[in-house]
Amino acid sequence: MSTGTPVVRPGGKLMAANRSEIAVRIFRAGNELGLRTVAVYAQEDRFCIHRYKADEAYQVGHGKGPVAAYLDIESIVGVAIEKGVAAIHPGYGFLSENAAFCAALEAEGIVFIGPKAHAIRAMGDKIASKKLALAAKVSTIPGHNDAIATPDEAVAIANRIGYPVMIKASAGGGGKGLRVAWDDAQCRDGLVSCRNEAKNAFGDDRVFIEKFIEEPR
């Protein structure tokens, strides 16, 4: 019985919208399924191993840095359309929790291997997902569930919550955009470094703070 879920048939093209070991693992799975694999790479990654592990490889994000290239939705989707890609696996990090990327693929009839755009909008953004959980009366870790603008604001919130705290990128993933602070100095430094890392990795520098739970069970 049909479920309405798009099917990528053997021989179809699978793109990994990621790089290095993450992309290689995606290609290995694609090969096992009889799919033709497609790599994308930034100029700086033109000699990276994942480029040579795919059946086809194309540069994206021309003129952009090694991170910004993998966040270039227009460039990646453009290559996918031009080369007849049937499905894209985002790996983790980069565009894996980007609802706009998912929606762009859906509009072009390209399968996004992951949640639907509406689910990513609700749960891919950590600030939005915590607010959704609170509205549903689900228990959450105590914290400040809005974006924090300044180090002074971060310190005031951390003192209200009580150290240690976690400073987290709303768009974070894969361990990026996360710092633990045990005092005011670490909180100030953590906010700045967390925002910078999140901006570079995800194109979104919003961060929030929640209590760091020691030895959780």
mmCIF file of C-alpha atoms in Angstrom:
data_model
loop_
_atom_site.group_PDB
_atom_site.id
_atom_site.type_symbol
_atom_site.label_atom_id
_atom_site.label_comp_id
_atom_site.label_asym_id
_atom_site.label_seq_id
_atom_site.Cartn_x
_atom_site.Cartn_y
_atom_site.Cartn_z
ATOM 1 C CA MET A 1 0.000 0.000 0.000
ATOM 2 C CA SER A 2 1.356 3.431 -0.915
ATOM 3 C CA THR A 3 2.135 5.813 1.932
ATOM 4 C CA GLY A 4 2.634 8.836 -0.277
ATOM 5 C CA THR A 5 6.319 9.004 0.659
ATOM 6 C CA PRO A 6 8.585 9.726 -2.340
ATOM 7 C CA VAL A 7 10.720 6.777 -3.407
ATOM 8 C CA VAL A 8 14.270 7.078 -4.729
ATOM 9 C CA ARG A 9 14.758 4.107 -7.000
ATOM 10 C CA PRO A 10 18.053 2.296 -7.693
ATOM 11 C CA GLY A 11 20.105 4.277 -10.155
ATOM 12 C CA GLY A 12 18.749 7.591 -8.883
ATOM 13 C CA LYS A 13 21.158 10.259 -7.693
ATOM 14 C CA LEU A 14 21.794 10.876 -4.004
ATOM 15 C CA MET A 15 23.612 14.077 -3.008
ATOM 16 C CA ALA A 16 25.341 14.625 0.325
ATOM 17 C CA ALA A 17 25.016 18.294 1.274
ATOM 18 C CA ASN A 18 27.992 17.972 3.585
ATOM 19 C CA ARG A 19 31.680 17.162 3.500
ATOM 20 C CA SER A 20 34.483 14.864 4.644
ATOM 21 C CA GLU A 21 33.727 11.740 6.683
ATOM 22 C CA ILE A 22 30.030 12.594 7.025
ATOM 23 C CA ALA A 23 29.591 12.665 3.257
ATOM 24 C CA VAL A 24 31.654 9.497 2.772
ATOM 25 C CA ARG A 25 29.327 7.588 5.119
ATOM 26 C CA ILE A 26 26.310 8.828 3.164
ATOM 27 C CA PHE A 27 27.912 7.700 -0.103
ATOM 28 C CA ARG A 28 28.634 4.258 1.356
ATOM 29 C CA ALA A 29 24.967 3.839 2.265
ATOM 30 C CA GLY A 30 23.938 5.113 -1.163
ATOM 31 C CA ASN A 31 26.187 2.590 -2.877
ATOM 32 C CA GLU A 32 24.633 -0.224 -0.860
ATOM 33 C CA LEU A 33 21.212 0.923 -2.076
ATOM 34 C CA GLY A 34 22.300 1.036 -5.695
ATOM 35 C CA LEU A 35 22.194 4.832 -5.941
ATOM 36 C CA ARG A 36 24.522 7.111 -7.871
ATOM 37 C CA THR A 37 26.277 9.459 -5.440
ATOM 38 C CA VAL A 38 26.889 13.190 -5.850
ATOM 39 C CA ALA A 39 29.313 15.293 -3.815
ATOM 40 C CA VAL A 40 29.426 19.053 -3.380
ATOM 41 C CA TYR A 41 32.523 20.855 -2.201
ATOM 42 C CA ALA A 42 33.840 24.307 -1.391
ATOM 43 C CA GLN A 43 36.852 25.632 -3.246
ATOM 44 C CA GLU A 44 39.039 24.989 -0.190
ATOM 45 C CA ASP A 45 37.802 21.366 -0.077
ATOM 46 C CA ARG A 46 38.550 20.581 -3.728
ATOM 47 C CA PHE A 47 41.093 17.957 -2.650
ATOM 48 C CA CYS A 48 38.994 16.594 0.231
ATOM 49 C CA ILE A 49 38.409 12.834 0.231
ATOM 50 C CA HIS A 50 34.622 13.023 -0.096
ATOM 51 C CA ARG A 51 34.952 14.600 -3.539
ATOM 52 C CA TYR A 52 36.685 11.478 -4.820
ATOM 53 C CA LYS A 53 34.411 8.962 -3.088
ATOM 54 C CA ALA A 54 31.331 10.073 -5.058
ATOM 55 C CA ASP A 55 30.356 9.201 -8.621
ATOM 56 C CA GLU A 56 30.020 12.905 -9.400
ATOM 57 C CA ALA A 57 31.307 16.045 -7.648
ATOM 58 C CA TYR A 58 30.536 19.727 -8.145
ATOM 59 C CA GLN A 59 31.772 22.929 -6.532
ATOM 60 C CA VAL A 60 29.193 25.081 -4.735
ATOM 61 C CA GLY A 61 29.268 28.504 -3.137
ATOM 62 C CA HIS A 62 31.679 30.048 -5.614
ATOM 63 C CA GLY A 63 33.553 32.925 -4.015
ATOM 64 C CA LYS A 64 32.444 31.920 -0.507
ATOM 65 C CA GLY A 65 34.453 30.512 2.378
ATOM 66 C CA PRO A 66 34.716 26.831 3.329
ATOM 67 C CA VAL A 67 31.728 27.001 5.693
ATOM 68 C CA ALA A 68 29.539 29.529 3.869
ATOM 69 C CA ALA A 69 29.685 27.399 0.720
ATOM 70 C CA TYR A 70 27.893 24.532 2.472
ATOM 71 C CA LEU A 71 25.236 26.960 3.732
ATOM 72 C CA ASP A 72 24.548 28.300 0.223
ATOM 73 C CA ILE A 73 21.043 26.973 -0.368
ATOM 74 C CA GLU A 74 20.648 28.551 -3.795
ATOM 75 C CA SER A 75 23.913 27.091 -5.067
ATOM 76 C CA ILE A 76 23.322 23.577 -3.701
ATOM 77 C CA VAL A 77 19.726 23.388 -4.913
ATOM 78 C CA GLY A 78 20.794 24.782 -8.285
ATOM 79 C CA VAL A 79 23.359 22.017 -8.745
ATOM 80 C CA ALA A 80 20.834 19.402 -7.636
ATOM 81 C CA ILE A 81 18.303 20.576 -10.213
ATOM 82 C CA GLU A 82 20.858 20.858 -13.024
ATOM 83 C CA LYS A 83 22.341 17.409 -12.383
ATOM 84 C CA GLY A 84 19.064 15.575 -11.852
ATOM 85 C CA VAL A 85 19.535 14.732 -8.182
ATOM 86 C CA ALA A 86 16.622 12.746 -6.768
ATOM 87 C CA ALA A 87 17.406 13.056 -3.046
ATOM 88 C CA ILE A 88 19.664 14.984 -0.693
ATOM 89 C CA HIS A 89 20.991 13.822 2.658
ATOM 90 C CA PRO A 90 22.199 16.786 4.756
ATOM 91 C CA GLY A 91 24.256 14.800 7.260
ATOM 92 C CA TYR A 92 24.454 16.811 10.487
ATOM 93 C CA GLY A 93 25.322 20.441 11.067
ATOM 94 C CA PHE A 94 25.236 22.895 8.156
ATOM 95 C CA LEU A 95 21.740 22.721 6.557
ATOM 96 C CA SER A 96 20.485 19.628 8.383
ATOM 97 C CA GLU A 97 18.053 21.650 10.529
ATOM 98 C CA ASN A 98 17.314 24.419 8.047
ATOM 99 C CA ALA A 99 13.612 24.561 7.207
ATOM 100 C CA ALA A 100 14.194 26.885 4.246
ATOM 101 C CA PHE A 101 16.516 24.324 2.642
ATOM 102 C CA CYS A 102 14.016 21.529 3.168
ATOM 103 C CA ALA A 103 11.184 23.645 1.730
ATOM 104 C CA ALA A 104 13.299 24.582 -1.306
ATOM 105 C CA LEU A 105 13.876 20.897 -2.055
ATOM 106 C CA GLU A 106 10.215 20.043 -1.551
ATOM 107 C CA ALA A 107 9.264 22.787 -4.028
ATOM 108 C CA GLU A 108 11.531 21.197 -6.644
ATOM 109 C CA GLY A 109 10.346 17.635 -6.012
ATOM 110 C CA ILE A 110 13.702 16.605 -4.543
ATOM 111 C CA VAL A 111 13.524 14.255 -1.557
ATOM 112 C CA PHE A 112 14.994 15.671 1.655
ATOM 113 C CA ILE A 113 16.195 12.735 3.733
ATOM 114 C CA GLY A 114 15.000 13.958 7.105
ATOM 115 C CA PRO A 115 11.946 15.610 8.655
ATOM 116 C CA LYS A 116 9.459 17.750 6.750
ATOM 117 C CA ALA A 117 9.945 21.512 6.713
ATOM 118 C CA HIS A 118 7.128 22.145 9.217
ATOM 119 C CA ALA A 119 8.720 19.758 11.722
ATOM 120 C CA ILE A 120 12.119 21.413 11.336
ATOM 121 C CA ARG A 121 10.570 24.826 11.911
ATOM 122 C CA ALA A 122 9.016 23.564 15.130
ATOM 123 C CA MET A 123 11.924 21.510 16.468
ATOM 124 C CA GLY A 124 15.106 22.458 14.588
ATOM 125 C CA ASP A 125 15.297 25.825 16.323
ATOM 126 C CA LYS A 126 16.106 25.113 19.977
ATOM 127 C CA ILE A 127 14.504 28.310 21.278
ATOM 128 C CA ALA A 128 11.289 27.630 19.359
ATOM 129 C CA SER A 129 11.235 23.964 20.372
ATOM 130 C CA LYS A 130 11.598 24.791 24.079
ATOM 131 C CA LYS A 131 8.726 27.241 23.845
ATOM 132 C CA LEU A 132 6.651 24.573 22.102
ATOM 133 C CA ALA A 133 7.495 22.076 24.848
ATOM 134 C CA LEU A 134 6.543 24.566 27.563
ATOM 135 C CA ALA A 135 3.246 25.316 25.829
ATOM 136 C CA ALA A 136 2.545 21.576 25.823
ATOM 137 C CA LYS A 137 3.407 21.447 29.547
ATOM 138 C CA VAL A 138 6.432 19.202 28.958
ATOM 139 C CA SER A 139 9.147 19.409 31.613
ATOM 140 C CA THR A 140 12.230 21.284 30.398
ATOM 141 C CA ILE A 141 15.585 22.295 31.851
ATOM 142 C CA PRO A 142 15.325 25.680 33.612
ATOM 143 C CA GLY A 143 16.671 28.525 31.535
ATOM 144 C CA HIS A 144 16.073 31.715 29.578
ATOM 145 C CA ASN A 145 14.266 30.814 26.388
ATOM 146 C CA ASP A 146 14.928 33.890 24.275
ATOM 147 C CA ALA A 147 17.964 35.052 22.319
ATOM 148 C CA ILE A 148 20.578 36.849 24.429
ATOM 149 C CA ALA A 149 22.145 39.991 23.015
ATOM 150 C CA THR A 150 24.965 41.062 25.350
ATOM 151 C CA PRO A 151 27.473 39.578 27.836
ATOM 152 C CA ASP A 152 25.912 41.645 30.642
ATOM 153 C CA GLU A 153 22.507 40.166 29.904
ATOM 154 C CA ALA A 154 24.020 36.678 29.841
ATOM 155 C CA VAL A 155 25.680 37.170 33.241
ATOM 156 C CA ALA A 156 22.470 38.505 34.797
ATOM 157 C CA ILE A 157 20.518 35.503 33.510
ATOM 158 C CA ALA A 158 23.199 33.029 34.599
ATOM 159 C CA ASN A 159 23.190 34.438 38.124
ATOM 160 C CA ARG A 160 19.426 34.178 38.251
ATOM 161 C CA ILE A 161 19.496 30.539 37.086
ATOM 162 C CA GLY A 162 22.580 29.640 39.099
ATOM 163 C CA TYR A 163 25.931 28.329 37.854
ATOM 164 C CA PRO A 164 26.931 26.174 36.105
ATOM 165 C CA VAL A 165 24.994 27.048 32.964
ATOM 166 C CA MET A 166 25.082 26.058 29.323
ATOM 167 C CA ILE A 167 25.272 28.682 26.604
ATOM 168 C CA LYS A 168 23.733 27.147 23.500
ATOM 169 C CA ALA A 169 23.227 28.136 19.879
ATOM 170 C CA SER A 170 19.582 28.053 18.887
ATOM 171 C CA ALA A 171 20.543 26.621 15.499
ATOM 172 C CA GLY A 172 23.354 24.473 16.908
ATOM 173 C CA GLY A 173 24.053 20.843 16.250
ATOM 174 C CA GLY A 174 26.871 18.322 16.276
ATOM 175 C CA GLY A 175 28.357 19.878 19.412
ATOM 176 C CA LYS A 176 28.958 23.258 17.775
ATOM 177 C CA GLY A 177 27.745 26.425 19.454
ATOM 178 C CA LEU A 178 27.829 25.044 22.985
ATOM 179 C CA ARG A 179 29.750 26.277 26.037
ATOM 180 C CA VAL A 180 29.560 25.487 29.762
ATOM 181 C CA ALA A 181 30.186 28.398 32.126
ATOM 182 C CA TRP A 182 31.000 28.104 35.835
ATOM 183 C CA ASP A 183 31.344 31.805 36.643
ATOM 184 C CA ASP A 184 30.753 35.310 35.255
ATOM 185 C CA ALA A 185 34.023 35.456 33.311
ATOM 186 C CA GLN A 186 33.391 32.152 31.579
ATOM 187 C CA CYS A 187 29.841 33.265 30.852
ATOM 188 C CA ARG A 188 30.994 36.461 29.125
ATOM 189 C CA ASP A 189 33.661 34.676 27.106
ATOM 190 C CA GLY A 190 31.340 31.793 26.321
ATOM 191 C CA LEU A 191 28.640 34.047 24.934
ATOM 192 C CA VAL A 192 31.033 35.713 22.504
ATOM 193 C CA SER A 193 32.694 32.491 21.325
ATOM 194 C CA CYS A 194 29.393 30.630 21.118
ATOM 195 C CA ARG A 195 27.812 33.364 18.986
ATOM 196 C CA ASN A 196 30.818 33.505 16.678
ATOM 197 C CA GLU A 197 30.928 29.750 16.223
ATOM 198 C CA ALA A 198 27.183 29.561 15.599
ATOM 199 C CA LYS A 199 27.365 32.372 13.044
ATOM 200 C CA ASN A 200 30.186 30.678 11.166
ATOM 201 C CA ALA A 201 28.721 27.169 11.296
ATOM 202 C CA PHE A 202 25.006 27.838 10.869
ATOM 203 C CA GLY A 203 24.621 31.419 9.664
ATOM 204 C CA ASP A 204 22.627 32.162 12.836
ATOM 205 C CA ASP A 205 24.232 33.665 15.955
ATOM 206 C CA ARG A 206 21.251 33.492 18.329
ATOM 207 C CA VAL A 207 22.103 31.853 21.646
ATOM 208 C CA PHE A 208 20.227 31.132 24.858
ATOM 209 C CA ILE A 209 21.094 29.887 28.333
ATOM 210 C CA GLU A 210 19.889 26.969 30.399
ATOM 211 C CA LYS A 211 21.003 25.223 33.563
ATOM 212 C CA PHE A 212 23.869 22.740 33.173
ATOM 213 C CA ILE A 213 22.823 19.497 34.838
ATOM 214 C CA GLU A 214 25.774 17.741 36.457
ATOM 215 C CA GLU A 215 25.839 13.930 36.446
ATOM 216 C CA PRO A 216 22.364 13.577 34.884
ATOM 217 C CA ARG A 217 20.531 10.251 34.914
#
